[in-house]
Amino acid sequence: MSNPGDLKEGMENEEVVSRNFIENIIDQDIEEGTYQKIVTRFPPEPNGYLHIGHAKSIILNAGLANQYGGEFHLRFDDTNPMKEKTEFVESIMEDVKWICGDLDKDNVFFASDYFDQMYACAIKLIKKGKAFVCDLSAEQMREYRGTLTEPGKDSPYRNRSIEENLDLFERMRAGEFEDGAKVLRAKIDMASPNMNMRDPILYRVARMEHHNTGNEWCIYPMYDFAHPIEDAIEGVSHSICTLEFEDHRPLYDWVVRELEFENPPKQIEFAKLYLTNVVTGKRYIKKLVEDEIVDGWDDPRLVSIAALRRRGFTPESIRSFMELSGVSKAQSSSDYAMLEYCIREDLKMKRPRMMAVLDPVKLVITNYPENEIEYLDVSNNQENEEMGTRKVPFGKVLYIDREDFMIEPPKKYFRLYPGNEVRLMNAYFVTCTDYVTDEEGNVTEVHCTYDPETKSGSGFTGRKVKGTIQWVCAETAEQVEVRLYENIVDEEKGVYNEDGSINVNPDSLKILKNCYVEPALAEAKPMDSFQFVRQGYFCVDSKDTTEDHLVFNRIVSLKSSYRPK
Ligand code: ATP
Ligand code: MG
């Protein structure tokens, strides 16, 4: 299992671990002396919450920096104030810290802090005759741009003098022109087969208030111009991004070359992480939130990092999932079951195993003394004895799961039915003698007798039983709410409806209000997680739990369809 230390130890394990294609590139760069120091970054735009795809990018970039003894930067790519908000800056910071462990404050950057330098870069390009102010309207610009099969046409403003361009660009900044009236464009090649190279826009006039710079600027740089400059200013060596930027790489290289940055960064693209049966992509998550189909960005059915954390996933489980899913250039989908496997593996040895009854029915032990409660010694985790033991109360009236009793059982049903004997986990053998039903035939009570000789831990070997069920002592039990989750969408049934809306799985959330757990769990705090034996792993909900109302989220059930290769 991975832990933060593993990343640091990576260097020593070099020989045994197979290298991904990015590591191969970095190895070669180091060998050839291209870079003195490996610097990577994660550059989110603060326009939404981060999701598991971003976690992949964070873990990849932070991991490489660590592995090569370099530096990892969190940089907010806040150059487009349209959709950006401080709320998102804060949530992103929290999420990155959660995944990476603490972040060095000196390694947190904002692209908007470089607005002056970007402006100076634009001036430099104008002075080199590599950029010009263009008055074409957006529509005209589209016409001039050509198509994939036809070259574009030069803008009639392309040959303005350097002096005129300098003057106009300064006046753009001074606010003399309407929004959209003028843009600054790179002078590259309108006949390039790569559309991104056809004199792309570098700056536009747009009066928007920025969360960091307020109303200081009325011109803002475009992503393709700003991003390479941000990387170069920070001394990034490898600018790792996802495949959709592959076609932008020639422009990235053009910008750093024309601006004559020493030792410019190198862009490397990898395939995005996709997961089956979940909704990734900020746009779709946003829609589910806005349409109130889910309970906010951290609804445990989502795979935003906030949601995964609330559901009870651990950073370790997410890191080991990323290790298993690998890094490549080939687009593919990872199986959600693999993520579930990783969280089960992570929690298996670390979390206490408690008894909980989610769909209760009373079990009365007719030969057990009235009003007596005895305390049984129970191991906290049978696979990890270091976790010690606890006392669990036992009495005449218990709750068991409705599923664990049947009046007329099918073959191979080894749990309770009239006449059958089972083990009450950590306690005694009981034999079902009778049951009570209400008018509708629902079982309301199961009656048993117990055999005092069979106490767990007493060394009893007289006879064996095939079934073991969990229980909770009714008198001391804590009543709690439990929320069971399933995939939010089912890919086999189709992720989208005909009208483009998301086809949400109606069973994605099931709320059980009347569950009982051992009294020890009454002390549980938000984010604490446990195994409920025979049921799965559960985490105390951090949003809806109150002093006197515990809410548990099921992180994952115990059954698995995934086996690691
Ligand atoms: P989305 O597509 O979900 O809206 P985005 O790409 O617009 O996300 P950014 O804030 O621009 O979000 O992303 C920050 C970084 O995260 C980028 O470098 C981007 O390539 C990377 N990233 C985004 N989605 C994924 C993903 N699914 N897998 C890996 N990396 C991703
Ligand atoms: Mg983006």
Coordinates of C-alpha atoms and ligand atoms in Angstrom, one line a residue:
M1 CA 0.0 0.0 0.0
S2 CA 1.3 3.4 -0.8
N3 CA 1.9 6.2 1.7
P4 CA 3.4 9.6 1.3
G5 CA 6.8 8.2 2.1
D6 CA 6.6 5.8 -0.9
L7 CA 7.0 8.6 -3.3
K8 CA 10.2 9.8 -1.7
E9 CA 11.5 6.3 -1.7
G10 CA 10.8 5.9 -5.4
M11 CA 14.4 6.7 -6.4
E12 CA 15.8 3.7 -4.6
N13 CA 13.2 1.4 -6.1
E14 CA 14.0 2.7 -9.6
E15 CA 15.2 -0.6 -10.9
V16 CA 12.2 -2.7 -9.9
V17 CA 9.5 -0.2 -10.9
S18 CA 8.7 -0.1 -14.6
R19 CA 9.0 3.4 -15.9
N20 CA 6.1 5.3 -17.6
F21 CA 6.7 7.3 -20.8
I22 CA 6.9 10.6 -18.9
E23 CA 9.6 9.2 -16.6
N24 CA 11.5 8.1 -19.7
I25 CA 11.4 11.6 -21.1
I26 CA 12.6 13.1 -17.8
D27 CA 15.3 10.5 -17.4
Q28 CA 16.6 11.4 -20.8
D29 CA 16.4 15.2 -20.1
I30 CA 18.5 14.6 -17.0
E31 CA 21.0 12.5 -18.8
E32 CA 21.4 15.1 -21.4
G33 CA 21.6 17.9 -18.9
T34 CA 18.6 19.8 -20.3
Y35 CA 17.3 20.7 -16.9
Q36 CA 19.1 21.2 -13.6
K37 CA 16.0 20.7 -11.5
I38 CA 12.7 19.0 -12.2
V39 CA 9.8 21.4 -11.6
T40 CA 6.2 20.3 -12.2
R41 CA 2.9 22.0 -11.6
F42 CA -0.8 21.5 -11.3
P43 CA -2.6 24.4 -12.9
P44 CA -6.3 24.3 -12.1
E45 CA -8.6 27.1 -13.2
P46 CA -10.6 28.1 -10.1
N47 CA -14.0 27.7 -11.8
G48 CA -15.3 24.6 -10.0
Y49 CA -14.4 21.9 -7.6
L50 CA -11.7 19.4 -8.4
H51 CA -12.6 15.8 -9.3
I52 CA -10.8 12.5 -9.4
G53 CA -9.4 13.3 -12.8
H54 CA -7.6 16.3 -11.3
A55 CA -6.4 14.0 -8.5
K56 CA -4.6 12.0 -11.2
S57 CA -2.8 15.1 -12.4
I58 CA -1.9 16.2 -8.9
I59 CA -0.6 12.8 -7.9
L60 CA 1.4 12.5 -11.2
N61 CA 2.9 15.9 -10.9
A62 CA 3.6 15.9 -7.2
G63 CA 4.9 12.4 -7.4
L64 CA 7.4 13.2 -10.2
A65 CA 8.7 16.3 -8.4
N66 CA 9.2 14.2 -5.3
Q67 CA 10.8 11.3 -7.1
Y68 CA 13.3 13.5 -8.8
G69 CA 14.0 15.7 -5.8
G70 CA 12.4 18.6 -7.5
E71 CA 9.6 21.0 -6.8
F72 CA 5.8 20.9 -7.3
H73 CA 3.8 24.0 -7.7
L74 CA 0.1 24.5 -7.2
R75 CA -0.7 27.3 -9.6
F76 CA -4.1 28.8 -10.0
D77 CA -4.7 29.5 -13.7
D78 CA -6.9 32.5 -13.0
T79 CA -6.6 34.5 -16.2
N80 CA -10.2 34.3 -17.2
P81 CA -12.3 36.1 -14.5
M82 CA -15.6 35.1 -16.1
K83 CA -16.3 32.0 -14.1
E84 CA -13.6 32.2 -11.4
K85 CA -14.4 32.5 -7.7
T86 CA -12.5 32.7 -4.4
E87 CA -14.7 29.9 -3.1
F88 CA -13.1 27.6 -5.6
V89 CA -9.6 28.8 -4.8
E90 CA -10.2 27.7 -1.2
S91 CA -11.7 24.4 -2.0
I92 CA -8.9 23.6 -4.5
M93 CA -6.3 24.4 -1.9
E94 CA -8.0 22.1 0.6
D95 CA -8.3 19.3 -1.9
V96 CA -4.7 19.5 -3.0
K97 CA -3.5 19.5 0.6
W98 CA -5.7 16.5 1.3
I99 CA -4.2 14.5 -1.5
C100 CA -0.5 15.6 -1.1
G101 CA -0.2 16.2 2.5
D102 CA 0.8 19.8 3.5
L103 CA 1.6 22.2 0.8
D104 CA 4.6 24.5 1.1
K105 CA 3.1 28.1 1.0
D106 CA 6.0 29.1 -1.2
N107 CA 4.9 26.7 -3.8
V108 CA 1.4 28.2 -4.3
F109 CA 1.1 30.6 -7.2
F110 CA -1.5 32.7 -9.0
A111 CA -1.2 33.3 -12.7
S112 CA -2.8 36.7 -12.1
D113 CA 0.3 37.7 -10.2
Y114 CA 2.1 37.7 -13.5
F115 CA -0.2 40.0 -15.4
D116 CA 2.5 42.7 -15.5
Q117 CA 5.0 40.3 -16.9
M118 CA 2.6 38.9 -19.4
Y119 CA 1.9 42.4 -20.6
A120 CA 5.6 43.0 -20.9
C121 CA 5.9 39.8 -22.9
A122 CA 3.2 41.1 -25.3
I123 CA 5.2 44.3 -25.8
K124 CA 8.3 42.3 -26.5
L125 CA 6.5 40.3 -29.2
I126 CA 5.2 43.5 -30.8
K127 CA 8.7 45.0 -30.8
K128 CA 10.0 41.9 -32.5
G129 CA 7.3 42.3 -35.2
K130 CA 5.7 39.1 -33.9
A131 CA 2.4 40.4 -32.7
F132 CA -0.1 43.0 -34.1
V133 CA -3.4 44.7 -33.0
C134 CA -6.3 43.5 -35.1
D135 CA -9.6 45.2 -35.6
L136 CA -11.5 42.4 -37.3
S137 CA -14.8 41.5 -35.6
A138 CA -15.1 38.0 -34.2
E139 CA -17.2 37.0 -37.2
Q140 CA -14.7 38.4 -39.7
M141 CA -11.9 36.6 -37.9
R142 CA -13.7 33.3 -38.3
E143 CA -14.1 33.9 -42.0
Y144 CA -10.4 34.8 -42.3
R145 CA -9.3 31.8 -40.3
G146 CA -10.0 29.2 -43.1
T147 CA -10.9 25.6 -42.4
L148 CA -9.0 22.4 -41.8
T149 CA -8.8 21.9 -45.5
E150 CA -8.3 25.5 -46.6
P151 CA -5.7 28.0 -45.5
G152 CA -6.7 31.2 -43.8
K153 CA -6.2 34.8 -45.1
D154 CA -4.0 37.4 -43.6
S155 CA -5.8 40.1 -41.6
P156 CA -5.8 43.5 -43.3
Y157 CA -4.3 44.8 -40.1
R158 CA -1.4 42.4 -40.1
N159 CA 1.1 44.8 -41.5
R160 CA 0.6 47.7 -39.1
S161 CA 3.9 49.2 -38.0
I162 CA 5.5 48.3 -34.7
E163 CA 4.9 51.9 -33.5
E164 CA 1.2 51.8 -34.4
N165 CA 0.8 48.4 -32.7
L166 CA 2.6 49.6 -29.5
D167 CA 0.4 52.7 -29.4
L168 CA -2.8 50.7 -30.0
F169 CA -1.9 48.0 -27.5
E170 CA -1.2 50.6 -24.8
R171 CA -4.5 52.2 -25.5
M172 CA -6.2 48.8 -25.3
R173 CA -4.8 48.6 -21.8
A174 CA -5.8 52.1 -21.0
G175 CA -9.4 51.3 -21.7
E176 CA -9.9 53.4 -24.8
F177 CA -11.7 50.6 -26.7
E178 CA -14.9 48.8 -26.2
D179 CA -14.9 45.1 -25.2
G180 CA -14.2 43.0 -28.2
A181 CA -13.3 46.0 -30.4
K182 CA -9.6 45.1 -30.8
V183 CA -7.4 42.1 -30.0
L184 CA -3.7 41.5 -30.0
R185 CA -2.7 38.6 -32.2
A186 CA 0.5 36.6 -32.8
K187 CA 1.9 36.9 -36.3
I188 CA 2.7 33.3 -37.2
D189 CA 1.2 31.7 -40.3
M190 CA -2.4 31.9 -41.6
A191 CA -1.6 28.9 -43.9
S192 CA -0.5 26.6 -41.1
P193 CA -2.2 23.2 -41.2
N194 CA -2.5 23.6 -37.4
M195 CA -5.4 26.0 -36.8
N196 CA -3.9 27.1 -33.5
M197 CA -1.0 28.6 -35.4
R198 CA -3.1 30.9 -37.6
D199 CA -2.3 34.2 -35.9
P200 CA -3.9 33.2 -32.6
I201 CA -5.3 35.9 -30.3
L202 CA -3.0 36.8 -27.4
Y203 CA -5.0 39.5 -25.6
R204 CA -8.6 40.7 -25.7
V205 CA -10.4 43.7 -24.3
A206 CA -12.9 42.6 -21.6
R207 CA -14.1 44.6 -18.7
M208 CA -14.4 42.0 -16.0
E209 CA -13.7 42.2 -12.3
H210 CA -11.0 39.8 -11.3
H211 CA -11.0 38.0 -7.9
N212 CA -7.4 39.0 -7.3
T213 CA -6.6 42.1 -9.4
G214 CA -10.1 43.7 -9.2
N215 CA -10.6 46.3 -11.9
E216 CA -6.9 47.0 -12.6
W217 CA -7.0 45.3 -16.0
C218 CA -9.5 45.6 -18.8
I219 CA -7.4 43.4 -21.1
Y220 CA -6.8 39.7 -20.3
P221 CA -4.4 37.2 -21.9
M222 CA -5.6 34.1 -23.7
Y223 CA -4.8 30.7 -22.2
D224 CA -2.4 29.6 -25.0
F225 CA -0.3 32.8 -24.5
A226 CA -0.5 32.9 -20.7
H227 CA 0.1 29.3 -19.8
P228 CA 3.6 28.9 -21.3
I229 CA 4.6 32.2 -19.8
E230 CA 3.4 31.1 -16.3
D231 CA 5.4 27.9 -16.7
A232 CA 8.5 29.7 -17.8
I233 CA 8.4 32.3 -15.1
E234 CA 8.2 29.6 -12.5
G235 CA 11.1 27.6 -14.0
V236 CA 8.8 24.6 -14.7
S237 CA 10.8 22.0 -16.5
H238 CA 8.0 19.6 -17.6
S239 CA 4.6 21.1 -18.2
I240 CA 2.3 18.0 -18.0
C241 CA -1.2 18.3 -19.4
T242 CA -3.9 16.2 -21.0
L243 CA -4.1 15.1 -24.6
E244 CA -6.5 17.8 -25.8
F245 CA -3.5 20.2 -25.6
E246 CA -1.4 18.2 -28.0
D247 CA -2.3 20.4 -31.0
H248 CA -1.5 23.5 -28.9
R249 CA 2.1 22.4 -28.3
P250 CA 3.5 24.1 -31.4
L251 CA 2.0 27.4 -30.1
Y252 CA 3.4 26.7 -26.6
D253 CA 6.8 26.2 -28.1
W254 CA 6.5 29.3 -30.3
V255 CA 5.6 31.5 -27.3
V256 CA 8.6 30.4 -25.1
R257 CA 10.9 30.5 -28.1
E258 CA 9.9 34.0 -29.3
L259 CA 10.0 35.3 -25.8
E260 CA 13.6 33.9 -25.5
F261 CA 13.1 32.2 -22.2
E262 CA 16.2 30.4 -21.1
N263 CA 15.8 26.7 -20.6
P264 CA 12.1 26.8 -21.6
P265 CA 9.7 24.2 -20.2
K266 CA 8.7 21.2 -22.2
Q267 CA 5.0 20.3 -22.7
I268 CA 4.1 16.6 -22.3
E269 CA 0.6 15.2 -22.8
F270 CA -1.1 12.2 -21.2
A271 CA -4.5 10.6 -21.4
K272 CA -7.2 11.9 -19.1
L273 CA -8.6 9.6 -16.4
Y274 CA -12.1 8.4 -17.0
L275 CA -14.1 6.2 -14.7
T276 CA -16.9 3.9 -15.5
N277 CA -20.4 4.6 -14.2
V278 CA -19.6 8.0 -12.7
V279 CA -19.8 11.5 -13.9
T280 CA -16.5 13.3 -14.3
G281 CA -16.1 16.6 -16.0
K282 CA -16.8 19.8 -14.2
R283 CA -19.6 20.8 -16.6
Y284 CA -21.7 17.7 -15.8
I285 CA -21.0 17.8 -12.1
K286 CA -22.0 21.5 -12.1
K287 CA -25.3 20.6 -13.9
L288 CA -26.2 17.9 -11.3
V289 CA -25.5 20.4 -8.5
E290 CA -27.4 23.3 -10.1
D291 CA -30.4 21.1 -11.0
E292 CA -30.4 19.9 -7.3
I293 CA -30.2 16.3 -8.3
V294 CA -27.4 15.9 -5.9
D295 CA -26.7 17.5 -2.5
G296 CA -24.0 20.0 -3.5
W297 CA -20.5 19.5 -4.9
D298 CA -19.6 17.1 -2.1
D299 CA -22.6 14.7 -2.6
P300 CA -21.0 11.3 -1.8
R301 CA -22.2 9.9 -5.1
L302 CA -20.0 12.3 -7.0
V303 CA -16.3 11.9 -7.7
S304 CA -15.3 15.4 -6.9
I305 CA -12.4 15.2 -4.4
A306 CA -14.7 16.8 -1.7
A307 CA -17.3 14.1 -2.4
L308 CA -14.7 11.3 -2.2
R309 CA -13.4 12.7 1.1
R310 CA -17.0 13.0 2.5
R311 CA -17.8 9.5 1.5
G312 CA -14.8 8.2 3.4
F313 CA -12.2 7.5 0.7
T314 CA -8.6 8.1 1.9
P315 CA -5.8 9.9 0.1
E316 CA -3.8 6.6 0.3
S317 CA -6.6 4.7 -1.6
I318 CA -6.7 7.4 -4.3
R319 CA -3.0 7.3 -4.7
S320 CA -2.9 3.5 -5.0
F321 CA -5.7 3.7 -7.5
M322 CA -3.7 6.1 -9.6
E323 CA -0.7 3.7 -9.4
L324 CA -2.9 0.8 -10.6
S325 CA -4.5 2.8 -13.4
G326 CA -1.1 4.0 -14.8
V327 CA -0.1 6.8 -17.0
S328 CA -0.3 6.6 -20.8
K329 CA -1.1 8.3 -24.0
A330 CA -4.0 6.0 -24.9
Q331 CA -7.5 7.1 -23.9
S332 CA -9.3 4.6 -21.7
S333 CA -11.7 4.2 -18.9
S334 CA -10.7 2.8 -15.5
D335 CA -13.1 0.5 -13.7
Y336 CA -14.9 2.0 -10.7
A337 CA -14.5 -1.4 -9.0
M338 CA -10.8 -0.9 -9.0
L339 CA -11.2 2.3 -6.9
E340 CA -13.4 0.3 -4.6
Y341 CA -10.8 -2.4 -4.3
C342 CA -8.2 0.2 -3.3
I343 CA -10.3 1.7 -0.5
R344 CA -11.1 -1.8 0.8
E345 CA -7.5 -2.7 0.8
D346 CA -6.5 0.5 2.5
L347 CA -9.1 0.2 5.3
K348 CA -8.9 -3.5 5.9
M349 CA -6.1 -3.5 8.5
K350 CA -6.6 0.1 9.8
R351 CA -10.3 0.3 10.8
P352 CA -12.1 -1.4 13.7
R353 CA -14.7 -4.0 12.8
M354 CA -18.0 -3.2 14.5
M355 CA -21.4 -4.7 14.7
A356 CA -24.3 -2.8 13.1
V357 CA -27.8 -3.8 12.1
L358 CA -29.2 -1.9 9.2
D359 CA -32.7 -3.5 8.8
P360 CA -33.5 -4.5 12.4
V361 CA -35.8 -7.2 13.7
K362 CA -35.9 -8.1 17.4
L363 CA -34.3 -11.3 18.6
V364 CA -35.4 -12.4 22.1
I365 CA -33.4 -15.0 24.0
T366 CA -36.1 -16.7 26.1
N367 CA -33.7 -18.5 28.5
Y368 CA -31.4 -15.5 29.1
P369 CA -31.9 -13.8 32.5
E370 CA -34.1 -10.7 32.5
N371 CA -32.5 -7.3 33.0
E372 CA -29.0 -8.6 32.7
I373 CA -26.3 -7.1 30.5
E374 CA -23.0 -8.8 30.2
Y375 CA -19.9 -7.4 28.5
L376 CA -18.1 -9.5 26.0
D377 CA -14.5 -9.0 25.0
V378 CA -14.3 -8.5 21.2
S379 CA -11.3 -8.0 19.1
N380 CA -11.3 -4.7 17.2
N381 CA -9.8 -6.2 14.1
Q382 CA -9.1 -10.0 13.8
E383 CA -6.5 -9.5 11.2
N384 CA -4.7 -6.8 13.2
E385 CA -4.4 -7.8 16.8
E386 CA -2.5 -4.6 17.6
M387 CA -5.8 -2.8 17.4
G388 CA -6.8 -4.4 20.7
T389 CA -10.2 -5.3 22.1
R390 CA -13.3 -3.6 23.3
K391 CA -16.3 -4.5 25.5
V392 CA -19.6 -5.2 23.7
P393 CA -22.8 -5.4 25.8
F394 CA -25.0 -8.5 25.3
G395 CA -28.5 -9.0 26.7
K396 CA -31.8 -10.8 26.4
V397 CA -33.1 -8.6 23.6
L398 CA -31.0 -8.0 20.6
Y399 CA -31.4 -6.6 17.1
I400 CA -30.4 -8.7 14.1
D401 CA -30.7 -8.1 10.4
R402 CA -34.1 -9.0 8.9
E403 CA -32.2 -10.8 6.1
D404 CA -30.7 -13.2 8.7
F405 CA -34.0 -14.8 9.5
M406 CA -36.4 -16.7 7.2
I407 CA -39.5 -18.6 8.0
E408 CA -39.1 -20.9 5.1
P409 CA -35.5 -20.8 4.0
P410 CA -34.2 -21.9 0.6
K411 CA -31.5 -24.6 0.3
K412 CA -28.1 -23.5 1.5
Y413 CA -29.5 -20.8 3.8
F414 CA -27.4 -21.3 6.9
R415 CA -28.7 -18.4 9.0
L416 CA -31.7 -18.4 11.3
Y417 CA -34.9 -20.3 10.7
P418 CA -37.2 -22.3 13.0
G419 CA -35.1 -25.1 14.5
N420 CA -31.8 -23.9 13.2
E421 CA -28.8 -23.0 15.3
V422 CA -26.3 -20.2 14.4
R423 CA -23.5 -18.4 16.1
L424 CA -24.1 -14.9 17.3
M425 CA -20.8 -13.3 16.3
N426 CA -18.5 -12.9 19.3
A427 CA -21.2 -14.3 21.6
Y428 CA -23.2 -17.6 21.9
F429 CA -24.9 -20.2 19.8
V430 CA -28.6 -19.6 19.6
T431 CA -31.4 -21.9 18.3
C432 CA -34.5 -20.5 16.8
T433 CA -37.6 -21.8 18.7
D434 CA -40.4 -19.4 17.5
Y435 CA -41.2 -16.2 15.8
V436 CA -44.0 -13.5 16.0
T437 CA -45.6 -11.8 13.1
D438 CA -47.9 -8.8 12.7
E439 CA -51.3 -8.8 10.9
E440 CA -49.6 -8.5 7.5
G441 CA -47.3 -11.4 8.2
N442 CA -44.2 -9.4 8.8
V443 CA -41.9 -10.9 11.3
T444 CA -41.7 -8.7 14.4
E445 CA -39.7 -10.9 16.7
V446 CA -37.6 -14.0 16.5
H447 CA -37.4 -16.2 19.6
C448 CA -34.3 -18.3 20.4
T449 CA -32.7 -20.1 23.3
Y450 CA -29.0 -19.8 23.9
D451 CA -26.4 -22.3 25.1
P452 CA -24.2 -20.8 27.8
E453 CA -21.5 -23.4 27.1
T454 CA -20.8 -22.0 23.6
K455 CA -19.5 -18.6 24.6
S456 CA -17.1 -17.2 22.1
G457 CA -13.5 -17.5 23.3
S458 CA -14.4 -20.2 25.8
G459 CA -12.8 -22.9 23.7
F460 CA -16.1 -24.7 23.1
T461 CA -15.6 -27.4 20.5
G462 CA -18.7 -29.6 21.2
R463 CA -20.4 -28.9 17.8
K464 CA -20.2 -26.7 14.8
V465 CA -22.7 -24.4 13.2
K466 CA -22.6 -23.1 9.6
G467 CA -24.0 -19.6 10.0
T468 CA -22.6 -16.6 12.0
I469 CA -24.7 -13.4 12.2
Q470 CA -24.0 -10.1 13.8
W471 CA -26.3 -8.4 16.3
V472 CA -26.6 -5.4 18.6
C473 CA -27.9 -5.4 22.2
A474 CA -31.2 -3.5 22.0
E475 CA -31.1 -1.8 25.4
T476 CA -27.7 -0.2 24.8
A477 CA -27.9 0.2 21.0
E478 CA -27.4 3.6 19.3
Q479 CA -29.9 4.4 16.7
V480 CA -28.4 5.9 13.6
E481 CA -29.1 6.8 10.0
V482 CA -27.2 5.0 7.2
R483 CA -27.0 6.0 3.6
L484 CA -26.3 3.4 1.0
Y485 CA -24.9 4.5 -2.4
E486 CA -24.8 3.0 -5.8
N487 CA -23.3 4.3 -9.0
I488 CA -24.9 7.6 -10.0
V489 CA -25.2 6.4 -13.6
D490 CA -25.3 3.1 -15.3
E491 CA -23.3 3.0 -18.5
E492 CA -25.2 0.0 -19.8
K493 CA -28.5 1.8 -19.5
G494 CA -27.0 5.0 -21.0
V495 CA -25.5 8.0 -19.2
Y496 CA -27.7 10.6 -21.0
N497 CA -31.4 10.9 -21.6
E498 CA -32.6 11.9 -25.1
D499 CA -32.9 15.6 -24.0
G500 CA -29.2 15.6 -23.0
S501 CA -29.9 15.5 -19.2
I502 CA -28.1 12.9 -17.1
N503 CA -29.9 9.6 -16.6
V504 CA -29.5 9.3 -12.8
N505 CA -29.7 5.8 -11.3
P506 CA -32.9 5.9 -9.1
D507 CA -31.2 3.6 -6.6
S508 CA -28.1 5.7 -6.3
L509 CA -29.1 6.8 -2.8
K510 CA -31.0 4.7 -0.3
I511 CA -31.6 6.2 3.2
L512 CA -32.1 3.9 6.2
K513 CA -33.3 5.9 9.2
N514 CA -33.7 3.1 11.7
C515 CA -30.4 1.3 12.0
Y516 CA -28.7 0.2 15.3
V517 CA -25.0 0.1 16.1
E518 CA -23.0 -0.8 19.1
P519 CA -22.9 1.9 21.8
A520 CA -19.1 2.4 21.2
L521 CA -20.0 4.0 18.0
A522 CA -21.9 6.8 19.8
E523 CA -18.5 8.4 20.3
A524 CA -17.7 8.5 16.5
K525 CA -16.8 11.8 15.0
P526 CA -17.4 13.1 11.5
M527 CA -15.0 11.5 9.0
D528 CA -14.3 8.5 11.3
S529 CA -14.7 5.3 9.4
F530 CA -15.3 1.7 10.4
Q531 CA -16.0 -1.7 9.0
F532 CA -19.5 -2.9 9.8
V533 CA -19.0 -6.6 9.8
R534 CA -20.6 -8.5 6.9
Q535 CA -21.8 -5.2 5.4
G536 CA -19.0 -2.9 4.3
Y537 CA -17.0 0.2 5.2
F538 CA -18.9 3.2 6.6
C539 CA -17.8 6.8 7.3
V540 CA -19.5 9.3 9.6
D541 CA -21.0 12.0 7.4
S542 CA -19.4 15.4 8.0
K543 CA -22.3 17.5 6.7
D544 CA -25.4 16.0 8.2
T545 CA -24.2 14.5 11.5
T546 CA -25.2 16.4 14.6
E547 CA -24.6 16.0 18.3
D548 CA -27.5 13.6 18.7
H549 CA -27.9 12.2 15.2
L550 CA -25.2 10.1 13.6
V551 CA -25.3 9.6 9.9
F552 CA -23.1 7.0 8.2
N553 CA -22.2 6.9 4.5
R554 CA -21.4 3.5 3.0
I555 CA -18.0 4.0 1.4
V556 CA -18.0 0.5 -0.2
S557 CA -19.5 -2.9 0.4
L558 CA -17.4 -5.9 1.2
K559 CA -18.0 -7.8 -2.0
S560 CA -15.8 -7.2 -4.9
S561 CA -16.0 -7.9 -8.6
Y562 CA -12.5 -6.6 -9.1
R563 CA -9.3 -8.6 -8.8
P564 CA -5.9 -7.0 -9.4
K565 CA -3.8 -8.5 -12.2
Ligands
ATP1 P1 -12.8 19.4 -16.8 O1 -12.5 18.9 -18.1 O2 -13.2 18.4 -15.8 O3 -13.7 20.6 -16.8 P2 -10.5 21.1 -16.8 O4 -9.5 20.4 -17.7 O5 -11.3 22.1 -17.4 O6 -11.4 19.9 -16.2 P3 -8.6 22.5 -15.3 O7 -8.8 23.3 -14.0 O8 -8.3 23.3 -16.5 O9 -9.9 21.6 -15.5 O10 -7.6 21.4 -15.1 C1 -6.4 21.4 -14.3 C2 -5.5 20.3 -14.7 O11 -6.1 19.0 -14.5 C3 -5.2 20.3 -16.2 O12 -3.8 20.2 -16.3 C4 -5.9 19.2 -16.8 O13 -5.3 18.7 -17.9 C5 -6.0 18.2 -15.6 N1 -7.1 17.3 -15.8 C6 -8.4 17.7 -15.9 N2 -9.2 16.6 -16.0 C7 -8.4 15.5 -16.0 C8 -8.6 14.1 -16.0 N3 -9.8 13.5 -16.2 N4 -7.5 13.3 -15.9 C9 -6.3 13.8 -15.7 N5 -6.0 15.1 -15.7 C10 -7.1 16.0 -15.8
MG2 MG -9.8 23.5 -18.5

